[in-house]
Tab-separated table of N, CA and C and ligand atoms in Angstrom:
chain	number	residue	atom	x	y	z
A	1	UNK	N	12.549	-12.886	-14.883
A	1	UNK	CA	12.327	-11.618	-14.177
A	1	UNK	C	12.213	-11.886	-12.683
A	2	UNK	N	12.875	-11.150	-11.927
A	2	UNK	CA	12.992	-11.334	-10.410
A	2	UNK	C	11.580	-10.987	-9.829
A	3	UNK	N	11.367	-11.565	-8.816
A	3	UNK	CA	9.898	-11.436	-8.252
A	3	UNK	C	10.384	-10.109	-7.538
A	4	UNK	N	9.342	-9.110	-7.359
A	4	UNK	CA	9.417	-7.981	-7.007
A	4	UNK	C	8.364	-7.758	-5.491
A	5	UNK	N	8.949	-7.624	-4.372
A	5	UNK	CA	7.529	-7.988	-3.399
A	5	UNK	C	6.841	-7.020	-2.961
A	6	UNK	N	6.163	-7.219	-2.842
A	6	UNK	CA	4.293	-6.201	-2.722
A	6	UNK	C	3.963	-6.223	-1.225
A	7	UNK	N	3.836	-5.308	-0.381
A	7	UNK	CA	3.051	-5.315	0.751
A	7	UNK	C	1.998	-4.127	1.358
A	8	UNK	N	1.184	-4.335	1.681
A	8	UNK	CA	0.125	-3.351	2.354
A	8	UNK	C	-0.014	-3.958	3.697
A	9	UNK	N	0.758	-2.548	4.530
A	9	UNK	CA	0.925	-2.793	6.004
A	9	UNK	C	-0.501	-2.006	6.548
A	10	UNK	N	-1.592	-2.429	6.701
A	10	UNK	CA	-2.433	-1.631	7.762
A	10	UNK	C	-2.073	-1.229	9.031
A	11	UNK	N	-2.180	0.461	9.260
A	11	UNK	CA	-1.428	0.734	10.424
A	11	UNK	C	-2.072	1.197	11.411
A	12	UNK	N	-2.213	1.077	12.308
A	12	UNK	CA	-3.289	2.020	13.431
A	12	UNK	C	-2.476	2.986	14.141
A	13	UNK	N	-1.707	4.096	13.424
A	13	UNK	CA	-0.584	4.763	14.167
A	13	UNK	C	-1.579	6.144	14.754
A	14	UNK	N	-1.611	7.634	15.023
A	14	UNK	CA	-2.068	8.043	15.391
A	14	UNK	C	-3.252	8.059	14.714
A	15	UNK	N	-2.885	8.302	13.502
A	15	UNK	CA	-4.099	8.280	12.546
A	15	UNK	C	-3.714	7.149	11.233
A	16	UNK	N	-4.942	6.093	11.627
A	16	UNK	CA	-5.069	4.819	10.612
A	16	UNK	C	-4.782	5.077	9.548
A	17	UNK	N	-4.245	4.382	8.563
A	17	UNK	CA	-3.366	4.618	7.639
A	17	UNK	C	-3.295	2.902	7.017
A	18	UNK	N	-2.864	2.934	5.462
A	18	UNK	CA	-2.682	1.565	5.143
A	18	UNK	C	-1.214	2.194	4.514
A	19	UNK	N	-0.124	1.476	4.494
A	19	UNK	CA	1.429	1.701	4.003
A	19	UNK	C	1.505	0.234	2.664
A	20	UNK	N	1.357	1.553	1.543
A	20	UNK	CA	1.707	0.636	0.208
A	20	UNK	C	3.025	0.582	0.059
A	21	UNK	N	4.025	-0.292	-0.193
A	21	UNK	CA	5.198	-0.678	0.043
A	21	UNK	C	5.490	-1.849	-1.025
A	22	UNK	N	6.636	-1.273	-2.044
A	22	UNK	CA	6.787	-1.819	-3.129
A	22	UNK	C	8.016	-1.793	-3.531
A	23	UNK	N	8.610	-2.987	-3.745
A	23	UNK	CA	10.158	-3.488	-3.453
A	23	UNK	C	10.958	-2.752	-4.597
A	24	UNK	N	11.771	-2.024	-4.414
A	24	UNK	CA	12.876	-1.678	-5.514
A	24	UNK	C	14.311	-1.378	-5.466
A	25	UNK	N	14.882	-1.599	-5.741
A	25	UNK	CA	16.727	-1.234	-5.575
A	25	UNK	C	16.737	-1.755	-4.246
A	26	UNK	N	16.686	-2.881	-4.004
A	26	UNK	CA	16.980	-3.047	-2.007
A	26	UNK	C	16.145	-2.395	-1.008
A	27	UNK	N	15.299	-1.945	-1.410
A	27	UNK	CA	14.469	-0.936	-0.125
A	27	UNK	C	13.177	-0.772	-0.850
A	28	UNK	N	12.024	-0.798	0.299
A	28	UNK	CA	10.641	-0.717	-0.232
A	28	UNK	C	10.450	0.666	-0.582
A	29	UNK	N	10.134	1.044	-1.338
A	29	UNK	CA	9.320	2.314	-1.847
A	29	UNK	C	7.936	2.804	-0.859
A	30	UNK	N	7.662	3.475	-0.530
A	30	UNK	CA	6.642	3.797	0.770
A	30	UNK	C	5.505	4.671	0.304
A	31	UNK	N	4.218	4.773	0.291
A	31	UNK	CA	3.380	5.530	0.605
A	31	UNK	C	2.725	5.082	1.290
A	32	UNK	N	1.803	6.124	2.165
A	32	UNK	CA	0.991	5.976	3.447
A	32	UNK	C	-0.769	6.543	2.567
A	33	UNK	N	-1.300	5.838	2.258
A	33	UNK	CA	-2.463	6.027	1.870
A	33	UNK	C	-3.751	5.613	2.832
A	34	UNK	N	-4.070	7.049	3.420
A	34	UNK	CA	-5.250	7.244	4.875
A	34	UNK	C	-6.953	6.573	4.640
A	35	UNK	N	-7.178	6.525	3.619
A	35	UNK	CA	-8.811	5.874	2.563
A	35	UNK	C	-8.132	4.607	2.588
A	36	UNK	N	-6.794	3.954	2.479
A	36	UNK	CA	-6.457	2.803	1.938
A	36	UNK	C	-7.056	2.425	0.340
A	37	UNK	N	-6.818	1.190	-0.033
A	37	UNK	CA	-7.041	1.134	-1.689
A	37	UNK	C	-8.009	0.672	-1.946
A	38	UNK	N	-8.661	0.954	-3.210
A	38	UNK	CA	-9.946	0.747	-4.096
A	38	UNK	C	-9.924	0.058	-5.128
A	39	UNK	N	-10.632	-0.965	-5.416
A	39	UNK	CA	-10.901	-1.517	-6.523
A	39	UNK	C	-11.863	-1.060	-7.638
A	40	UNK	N	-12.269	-0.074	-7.333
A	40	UNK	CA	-12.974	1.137	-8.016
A	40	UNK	C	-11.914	1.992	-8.472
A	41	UNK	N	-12.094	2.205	-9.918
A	41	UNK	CA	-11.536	3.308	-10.596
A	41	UNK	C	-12.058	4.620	-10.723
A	42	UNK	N	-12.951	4.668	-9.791
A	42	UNK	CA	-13.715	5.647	-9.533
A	42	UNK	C	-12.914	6.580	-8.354
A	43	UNK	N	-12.675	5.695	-7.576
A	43	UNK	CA	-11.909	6.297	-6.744
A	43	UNK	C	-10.021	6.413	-6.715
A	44	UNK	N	-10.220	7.469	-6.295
A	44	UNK	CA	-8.851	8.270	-6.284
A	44	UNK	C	-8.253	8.025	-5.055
A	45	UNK	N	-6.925	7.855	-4.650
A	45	UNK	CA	-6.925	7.631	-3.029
A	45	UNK	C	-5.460	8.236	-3.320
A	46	UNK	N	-5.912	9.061	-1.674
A	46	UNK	CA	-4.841	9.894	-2.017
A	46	UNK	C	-3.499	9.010	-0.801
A	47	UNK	N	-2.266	9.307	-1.601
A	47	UNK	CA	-1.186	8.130	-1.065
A	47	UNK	C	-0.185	9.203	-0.982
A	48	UNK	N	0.609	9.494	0.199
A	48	UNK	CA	1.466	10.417	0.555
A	48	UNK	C	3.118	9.367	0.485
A	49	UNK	N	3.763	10.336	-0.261
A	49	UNK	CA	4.735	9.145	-0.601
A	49	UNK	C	6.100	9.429	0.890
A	50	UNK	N	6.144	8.358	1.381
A	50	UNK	CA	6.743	8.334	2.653
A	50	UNK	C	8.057	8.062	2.564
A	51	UNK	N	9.251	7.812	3.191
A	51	UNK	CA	10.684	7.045	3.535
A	51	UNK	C	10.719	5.857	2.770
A	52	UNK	N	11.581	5.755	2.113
A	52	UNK	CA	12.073	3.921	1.848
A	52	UNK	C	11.654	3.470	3.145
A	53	UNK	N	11.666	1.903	2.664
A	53	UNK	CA	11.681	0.993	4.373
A	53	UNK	C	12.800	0.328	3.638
A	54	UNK	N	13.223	-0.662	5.189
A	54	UNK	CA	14.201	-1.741	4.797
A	54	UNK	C	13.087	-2.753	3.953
A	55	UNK	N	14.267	-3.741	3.193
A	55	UNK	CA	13.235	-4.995	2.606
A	55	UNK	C	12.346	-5.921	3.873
A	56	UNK	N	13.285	-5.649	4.955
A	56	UNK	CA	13.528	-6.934	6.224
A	56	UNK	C	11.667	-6.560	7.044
A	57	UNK	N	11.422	-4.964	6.620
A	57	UNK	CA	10.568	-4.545	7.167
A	57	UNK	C	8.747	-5.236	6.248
A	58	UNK	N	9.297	-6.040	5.335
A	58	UNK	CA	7.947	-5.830	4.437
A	58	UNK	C	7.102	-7.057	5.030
A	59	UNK	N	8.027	-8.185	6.136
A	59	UNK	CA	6.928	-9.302	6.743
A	59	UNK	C	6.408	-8.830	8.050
A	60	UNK	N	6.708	-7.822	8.375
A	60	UNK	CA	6.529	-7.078	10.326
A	60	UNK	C	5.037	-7.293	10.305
A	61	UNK	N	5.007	-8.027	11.256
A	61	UNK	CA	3.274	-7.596	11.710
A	61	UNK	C	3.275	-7.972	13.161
A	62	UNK	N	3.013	-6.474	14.208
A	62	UNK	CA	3.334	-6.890	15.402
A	62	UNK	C	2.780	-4.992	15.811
A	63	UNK	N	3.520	-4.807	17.029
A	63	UNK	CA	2.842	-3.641	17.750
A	63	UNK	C	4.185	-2.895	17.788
A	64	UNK	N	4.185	-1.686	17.058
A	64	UNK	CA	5.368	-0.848	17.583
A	64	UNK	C	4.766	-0.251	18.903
A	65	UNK	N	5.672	-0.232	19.677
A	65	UNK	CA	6.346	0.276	21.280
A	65	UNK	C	5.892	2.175	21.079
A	66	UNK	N	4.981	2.535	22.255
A	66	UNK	CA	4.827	3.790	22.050
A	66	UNK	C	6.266	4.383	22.493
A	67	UNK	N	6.478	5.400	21.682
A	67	UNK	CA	7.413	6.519	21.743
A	67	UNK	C	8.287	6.158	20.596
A	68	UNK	N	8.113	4.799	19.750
A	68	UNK	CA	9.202	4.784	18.862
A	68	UNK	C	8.290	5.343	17.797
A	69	UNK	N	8.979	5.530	16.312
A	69	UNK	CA	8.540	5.920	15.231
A	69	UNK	C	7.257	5.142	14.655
A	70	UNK	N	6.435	5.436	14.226
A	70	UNK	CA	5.084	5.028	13.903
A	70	UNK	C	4.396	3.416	15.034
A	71	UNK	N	4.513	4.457	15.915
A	71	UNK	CA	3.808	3.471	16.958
A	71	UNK	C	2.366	2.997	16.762
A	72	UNK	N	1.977	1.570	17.316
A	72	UNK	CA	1.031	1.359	16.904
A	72	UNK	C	0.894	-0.261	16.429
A	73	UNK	N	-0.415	-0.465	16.299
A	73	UNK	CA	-0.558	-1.890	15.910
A	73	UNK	C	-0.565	-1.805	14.222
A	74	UNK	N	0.736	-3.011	13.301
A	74	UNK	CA	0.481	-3.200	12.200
A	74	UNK	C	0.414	-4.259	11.844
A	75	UNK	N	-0.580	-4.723	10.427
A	75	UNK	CA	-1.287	-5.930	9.927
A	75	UNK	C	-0.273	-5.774	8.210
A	76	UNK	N	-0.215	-7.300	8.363
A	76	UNK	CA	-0.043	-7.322	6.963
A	76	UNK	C	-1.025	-7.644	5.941
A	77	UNK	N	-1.717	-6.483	5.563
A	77	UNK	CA	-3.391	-6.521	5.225
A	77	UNK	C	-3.224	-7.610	3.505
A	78	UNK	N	-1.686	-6.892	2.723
A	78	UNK	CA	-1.706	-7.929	1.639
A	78	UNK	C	-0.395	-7.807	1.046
A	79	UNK	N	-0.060	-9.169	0.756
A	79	UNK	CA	1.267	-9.327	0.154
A	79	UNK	C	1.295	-9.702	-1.173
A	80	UNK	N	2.496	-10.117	-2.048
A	80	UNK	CA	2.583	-11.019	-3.067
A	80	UNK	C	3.733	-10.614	-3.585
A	81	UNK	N	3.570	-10.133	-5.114
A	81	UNK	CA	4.744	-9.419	-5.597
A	81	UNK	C	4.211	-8.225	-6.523
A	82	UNK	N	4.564	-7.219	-7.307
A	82	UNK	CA	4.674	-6.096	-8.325
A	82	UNK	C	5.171	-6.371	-9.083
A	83	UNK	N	4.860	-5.948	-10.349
A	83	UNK	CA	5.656	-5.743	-11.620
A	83	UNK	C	5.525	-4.194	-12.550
A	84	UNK	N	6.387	-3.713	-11.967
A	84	UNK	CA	6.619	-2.339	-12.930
A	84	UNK	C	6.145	-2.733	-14.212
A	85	UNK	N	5.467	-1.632	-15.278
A	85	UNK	CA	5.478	-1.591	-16.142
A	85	UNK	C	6.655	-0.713	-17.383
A	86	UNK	N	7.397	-0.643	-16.316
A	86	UNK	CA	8.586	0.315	-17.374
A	86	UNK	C	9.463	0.214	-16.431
A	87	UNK	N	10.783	1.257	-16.732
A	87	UNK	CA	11.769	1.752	-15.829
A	87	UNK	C	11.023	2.423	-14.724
A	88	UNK	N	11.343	1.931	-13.036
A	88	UNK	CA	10.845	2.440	-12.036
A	88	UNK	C	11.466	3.711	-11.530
A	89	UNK	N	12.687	3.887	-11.925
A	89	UNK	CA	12.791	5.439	-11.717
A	89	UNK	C	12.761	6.072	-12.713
A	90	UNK	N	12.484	5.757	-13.828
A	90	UNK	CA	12.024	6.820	-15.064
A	90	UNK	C	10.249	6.756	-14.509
A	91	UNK	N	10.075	6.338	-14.059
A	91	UNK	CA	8.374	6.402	-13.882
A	91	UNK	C	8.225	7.146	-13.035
A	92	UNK	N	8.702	7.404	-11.729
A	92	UNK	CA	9.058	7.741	-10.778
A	92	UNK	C	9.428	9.211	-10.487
A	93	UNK	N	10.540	9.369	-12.061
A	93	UNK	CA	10.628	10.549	-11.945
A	93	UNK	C	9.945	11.698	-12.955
A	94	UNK	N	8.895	10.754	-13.587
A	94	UNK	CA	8.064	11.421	-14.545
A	94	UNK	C	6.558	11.528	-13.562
A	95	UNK	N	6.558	11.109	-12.306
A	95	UNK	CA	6.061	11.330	-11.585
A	95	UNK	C	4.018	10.080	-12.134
A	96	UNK	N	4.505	9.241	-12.595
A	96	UNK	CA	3.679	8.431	-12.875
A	96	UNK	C	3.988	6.909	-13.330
A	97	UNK	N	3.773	6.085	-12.058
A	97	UNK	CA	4.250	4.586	-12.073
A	97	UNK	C	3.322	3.873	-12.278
A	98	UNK	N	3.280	2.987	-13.353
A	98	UNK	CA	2.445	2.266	-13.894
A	98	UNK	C	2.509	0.573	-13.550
A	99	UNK	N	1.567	-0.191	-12.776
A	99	UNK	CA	2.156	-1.429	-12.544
A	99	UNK	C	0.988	-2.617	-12.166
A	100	UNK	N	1.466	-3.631	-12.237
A	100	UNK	CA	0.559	-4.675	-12.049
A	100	UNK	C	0.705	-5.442	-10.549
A	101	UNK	N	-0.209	-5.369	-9.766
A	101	UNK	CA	-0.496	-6.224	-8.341
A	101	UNK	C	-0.550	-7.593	-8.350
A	102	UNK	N	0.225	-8.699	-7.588
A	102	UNK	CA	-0.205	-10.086	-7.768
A	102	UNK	C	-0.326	-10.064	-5.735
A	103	UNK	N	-1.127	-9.826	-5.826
A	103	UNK	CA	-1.675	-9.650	-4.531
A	103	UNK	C	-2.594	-10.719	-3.712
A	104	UNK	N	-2.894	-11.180	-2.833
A	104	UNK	CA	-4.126	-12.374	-2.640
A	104	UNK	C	-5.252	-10.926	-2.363
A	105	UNK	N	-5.769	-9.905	-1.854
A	105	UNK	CA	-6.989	-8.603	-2.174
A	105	UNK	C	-6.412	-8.108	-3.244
A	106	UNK	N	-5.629	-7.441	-3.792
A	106	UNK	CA	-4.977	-6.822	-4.908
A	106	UNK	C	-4.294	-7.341	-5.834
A	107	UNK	N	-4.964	-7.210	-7.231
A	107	UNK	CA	-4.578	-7.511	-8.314
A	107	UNK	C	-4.706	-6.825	-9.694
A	108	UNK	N	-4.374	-7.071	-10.438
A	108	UNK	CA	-4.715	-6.502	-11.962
A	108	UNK	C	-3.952	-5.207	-11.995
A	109	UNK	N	-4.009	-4.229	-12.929
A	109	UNK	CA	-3.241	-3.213	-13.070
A	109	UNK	C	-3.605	-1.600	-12.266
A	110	UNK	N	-2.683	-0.943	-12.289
A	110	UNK	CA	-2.765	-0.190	-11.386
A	110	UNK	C	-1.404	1.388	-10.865
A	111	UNK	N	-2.092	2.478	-10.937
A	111	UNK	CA	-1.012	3.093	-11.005
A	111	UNK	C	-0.874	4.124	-10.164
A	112	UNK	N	0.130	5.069	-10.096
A	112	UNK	CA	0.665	6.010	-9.041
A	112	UNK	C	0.790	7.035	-9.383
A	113	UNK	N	0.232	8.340	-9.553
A	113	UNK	CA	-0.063	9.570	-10.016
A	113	UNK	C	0.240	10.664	-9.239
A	114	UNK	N	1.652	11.245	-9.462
A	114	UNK	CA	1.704	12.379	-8.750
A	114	UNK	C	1.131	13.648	-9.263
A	115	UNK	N	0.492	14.202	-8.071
A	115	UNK	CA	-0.115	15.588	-8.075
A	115	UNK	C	0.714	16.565	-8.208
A	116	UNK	N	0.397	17.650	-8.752
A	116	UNK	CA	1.029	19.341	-9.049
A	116	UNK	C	1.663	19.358	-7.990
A	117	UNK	N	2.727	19.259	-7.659
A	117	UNK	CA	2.994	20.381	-5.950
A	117	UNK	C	1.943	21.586	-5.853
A	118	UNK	N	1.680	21.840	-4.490
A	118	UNK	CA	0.933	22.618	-4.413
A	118	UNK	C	2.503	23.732	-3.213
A	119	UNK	N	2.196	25.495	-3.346
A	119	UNK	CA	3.416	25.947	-2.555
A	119	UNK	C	2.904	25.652	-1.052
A	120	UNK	N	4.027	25.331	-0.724
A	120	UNK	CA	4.589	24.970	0.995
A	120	UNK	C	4.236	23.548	1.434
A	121	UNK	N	3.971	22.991	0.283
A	121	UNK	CA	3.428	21.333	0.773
A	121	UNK	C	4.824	20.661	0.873
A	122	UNK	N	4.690	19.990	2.168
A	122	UNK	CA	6.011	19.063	2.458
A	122	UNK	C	5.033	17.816	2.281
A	123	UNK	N	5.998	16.790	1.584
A	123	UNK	CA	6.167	15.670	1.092
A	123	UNK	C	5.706	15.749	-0.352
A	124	UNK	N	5.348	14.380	-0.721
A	124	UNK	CA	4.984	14.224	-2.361
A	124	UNK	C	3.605	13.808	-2.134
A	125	UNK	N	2.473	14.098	-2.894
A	125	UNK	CA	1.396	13.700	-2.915
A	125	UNK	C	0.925	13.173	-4.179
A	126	UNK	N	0.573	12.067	-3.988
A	126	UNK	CA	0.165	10.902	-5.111
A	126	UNK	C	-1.311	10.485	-5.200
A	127	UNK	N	-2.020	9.850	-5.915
A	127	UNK	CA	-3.144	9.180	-6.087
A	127	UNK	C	-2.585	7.776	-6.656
A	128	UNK	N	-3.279	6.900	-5.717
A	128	UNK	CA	-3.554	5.374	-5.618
A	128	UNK	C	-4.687	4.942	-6.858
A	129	UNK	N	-4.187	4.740	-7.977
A	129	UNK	CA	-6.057	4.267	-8.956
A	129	UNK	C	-5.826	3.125	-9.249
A	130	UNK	N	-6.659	2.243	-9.304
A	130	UNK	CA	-7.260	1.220	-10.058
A	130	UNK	C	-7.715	1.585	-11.578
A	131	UNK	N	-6.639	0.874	-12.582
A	131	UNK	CA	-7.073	1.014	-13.594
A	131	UNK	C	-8.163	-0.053	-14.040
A	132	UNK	N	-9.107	0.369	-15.163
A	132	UNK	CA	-9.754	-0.586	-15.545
A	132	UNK	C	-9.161	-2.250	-16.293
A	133	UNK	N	-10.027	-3.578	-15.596
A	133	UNK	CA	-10.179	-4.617	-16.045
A	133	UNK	C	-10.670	-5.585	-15.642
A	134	UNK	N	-10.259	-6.867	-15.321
A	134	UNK	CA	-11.076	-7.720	-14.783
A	134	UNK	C	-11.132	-7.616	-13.629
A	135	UNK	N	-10.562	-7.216	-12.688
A	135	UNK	CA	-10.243	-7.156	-10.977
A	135	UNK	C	-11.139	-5.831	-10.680
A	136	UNK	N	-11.955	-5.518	-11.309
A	136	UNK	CA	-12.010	-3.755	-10.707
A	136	UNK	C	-13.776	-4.189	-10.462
A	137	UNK	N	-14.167	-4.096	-8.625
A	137	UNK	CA	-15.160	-4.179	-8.187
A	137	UNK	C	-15.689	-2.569	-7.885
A	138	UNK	N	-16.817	-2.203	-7.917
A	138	UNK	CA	-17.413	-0.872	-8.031
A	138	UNK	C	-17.718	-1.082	-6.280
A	139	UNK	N	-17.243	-0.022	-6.179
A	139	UNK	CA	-17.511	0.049	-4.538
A	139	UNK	C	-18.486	-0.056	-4.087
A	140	UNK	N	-19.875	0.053	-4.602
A	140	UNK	CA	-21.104	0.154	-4.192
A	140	UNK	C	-21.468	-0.920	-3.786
A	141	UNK	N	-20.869	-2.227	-4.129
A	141	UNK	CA	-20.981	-3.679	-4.667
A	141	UNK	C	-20.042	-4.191	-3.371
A	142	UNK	N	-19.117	-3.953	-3.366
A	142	UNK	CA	-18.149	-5.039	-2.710
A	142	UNK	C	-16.984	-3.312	-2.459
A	143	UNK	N	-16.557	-3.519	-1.312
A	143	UNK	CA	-15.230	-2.892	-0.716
A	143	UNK	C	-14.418	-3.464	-0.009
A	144	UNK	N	-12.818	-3.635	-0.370
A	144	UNK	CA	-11.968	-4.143	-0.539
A	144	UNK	C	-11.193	-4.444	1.003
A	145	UNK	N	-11.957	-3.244	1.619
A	145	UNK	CA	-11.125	-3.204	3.319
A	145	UNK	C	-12.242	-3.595	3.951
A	146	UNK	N	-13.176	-3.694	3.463
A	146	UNK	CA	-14.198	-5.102	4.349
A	146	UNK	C	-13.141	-6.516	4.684
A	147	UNK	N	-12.805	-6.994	3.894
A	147	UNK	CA	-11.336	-7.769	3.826
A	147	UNK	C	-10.440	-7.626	5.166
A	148	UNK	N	-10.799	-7.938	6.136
A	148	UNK	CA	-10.007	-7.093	7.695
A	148	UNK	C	-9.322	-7.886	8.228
A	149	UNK	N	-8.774	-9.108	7.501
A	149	UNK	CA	-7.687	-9.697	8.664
A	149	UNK	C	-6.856	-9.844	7.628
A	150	UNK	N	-5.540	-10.118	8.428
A	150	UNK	CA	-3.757	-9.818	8.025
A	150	UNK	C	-4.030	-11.284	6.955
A	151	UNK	N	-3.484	-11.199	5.671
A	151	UNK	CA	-2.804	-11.959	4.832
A	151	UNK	C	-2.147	-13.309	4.948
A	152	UNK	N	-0.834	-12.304	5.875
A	152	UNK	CA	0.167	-13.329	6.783
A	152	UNK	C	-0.169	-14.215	7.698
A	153	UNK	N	-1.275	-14.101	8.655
A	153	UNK	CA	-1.628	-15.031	9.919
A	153	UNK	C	-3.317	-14.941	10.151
A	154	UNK	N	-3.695	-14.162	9.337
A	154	UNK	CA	-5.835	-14.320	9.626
A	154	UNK	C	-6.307	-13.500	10.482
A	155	UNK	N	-5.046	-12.877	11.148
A	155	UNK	CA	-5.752	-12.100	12.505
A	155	UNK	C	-5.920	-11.022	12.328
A	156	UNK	N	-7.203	-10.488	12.925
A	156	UNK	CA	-7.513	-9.082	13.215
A	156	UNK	C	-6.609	-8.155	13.777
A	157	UNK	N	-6.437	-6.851	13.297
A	157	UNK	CA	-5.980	-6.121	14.206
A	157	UNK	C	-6.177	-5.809	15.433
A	158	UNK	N	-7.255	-6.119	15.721
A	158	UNK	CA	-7.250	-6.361	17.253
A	158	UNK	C	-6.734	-7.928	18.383
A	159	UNK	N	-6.559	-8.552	17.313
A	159	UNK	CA	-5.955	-10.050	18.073
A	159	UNK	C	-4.589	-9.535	18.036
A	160	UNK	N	-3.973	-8.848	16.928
A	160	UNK	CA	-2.631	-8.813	16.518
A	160	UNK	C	-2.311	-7.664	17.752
A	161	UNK	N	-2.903	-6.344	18.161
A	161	UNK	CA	-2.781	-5.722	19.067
A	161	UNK	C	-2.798	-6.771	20.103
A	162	UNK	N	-3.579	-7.652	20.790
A	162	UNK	CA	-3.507	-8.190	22.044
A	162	UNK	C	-2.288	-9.330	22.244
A	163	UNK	N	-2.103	-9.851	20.817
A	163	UNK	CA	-0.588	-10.876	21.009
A	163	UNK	C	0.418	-10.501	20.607
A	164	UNK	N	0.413	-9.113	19.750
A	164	UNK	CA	1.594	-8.782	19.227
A	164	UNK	C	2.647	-9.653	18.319
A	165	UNK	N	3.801	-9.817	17.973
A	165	UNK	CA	4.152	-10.463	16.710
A	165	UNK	C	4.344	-12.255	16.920
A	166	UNK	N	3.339	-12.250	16.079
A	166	UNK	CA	3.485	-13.827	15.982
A	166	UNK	C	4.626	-14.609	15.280
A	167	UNK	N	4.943	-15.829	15.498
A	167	UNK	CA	6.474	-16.729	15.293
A	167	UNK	C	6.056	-16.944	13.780
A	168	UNK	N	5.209	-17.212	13.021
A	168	UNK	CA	5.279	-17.125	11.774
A	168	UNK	C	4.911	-15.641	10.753
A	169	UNK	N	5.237	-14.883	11.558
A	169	UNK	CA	4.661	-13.667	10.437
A	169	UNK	C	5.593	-13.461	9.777
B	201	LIG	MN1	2.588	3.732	8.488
């Protein structure tokens, strides 16, 4: 089975944002989830499902240029790979993707729940859950975006804002 790659871009664009990004057919799959993710199945996080990205886009960690499209400082908060649990566009288009994280913060199983349309809502609106098992910390205990430097290189978003993209990211 082909490794499938996993990334959570932390974004500081107008409004902070973490971008779950999950490799399929040549192009990442996108949601922008504003709470970012929980290891609590308690919590629901709501994940607005965004644009494909390119694949080329899933190692970026550097400062987009104000005036271009999602300007701003981004971290590669966590990488690894995904594994669908079924057909990804039969899941997809049943509006519920079921899948497992091999993440270095994110792991164990975990799924993608689209909401009712509600009328005049532009885009798709999803929930981010943590299903139950061994990986699932109760927020009260431990929270997951305490976890604050990039994956890829250790640095804070604020080092990564002041040097912008480093030669190994
Ligand atoms: Mn973003």
């Amino acid at each position: 089975m082909d490794r499938l790659a996993y990334v959570i871009h932390e974004h500081a664009a107008r409004q902070h944002h973490y971008d779950l990004r999950l490799e399929h057919d040549g192009v990442l799959l996108s949601w922008a989830v504003p709470k970012g993710p929980s290891l609590d199945p308690a919590d629901k996080r709501l994940a607005m499902r965004v644009d494909d990205h390119p694949l080329e886009h899933a190692g970026f960690e550097g400062v987009i240029p104000e005036g271009e499209y999602g300007a701003g400082t981004v971290m590669v908060w966590d990488r690894g790979a995904w594994q669908p649990a079924g057909d990804v566009a039969e899941m997809l288009a049943a509006g519920r993707l079921e899948f497992r994280l091999l993440g270095a913060k994110l792991a164990g199983a975990w799924a993608l729940v689209r909401m009712r349309p509600r009328p005049g809502e532009r885009g798709e609106s999803w929930l981010l859950i943590k299903h139950r098992d061994e990986e699932v910390r109760p927020r009260s205990e431990y929270d997951v975006l305490a976890e604050d430097r990039s994956a890829a290189t250790g640095r804070t978003m604020a080092e990564i804002a002041s040097e912008g993209a480093a030669g190994n990211a």
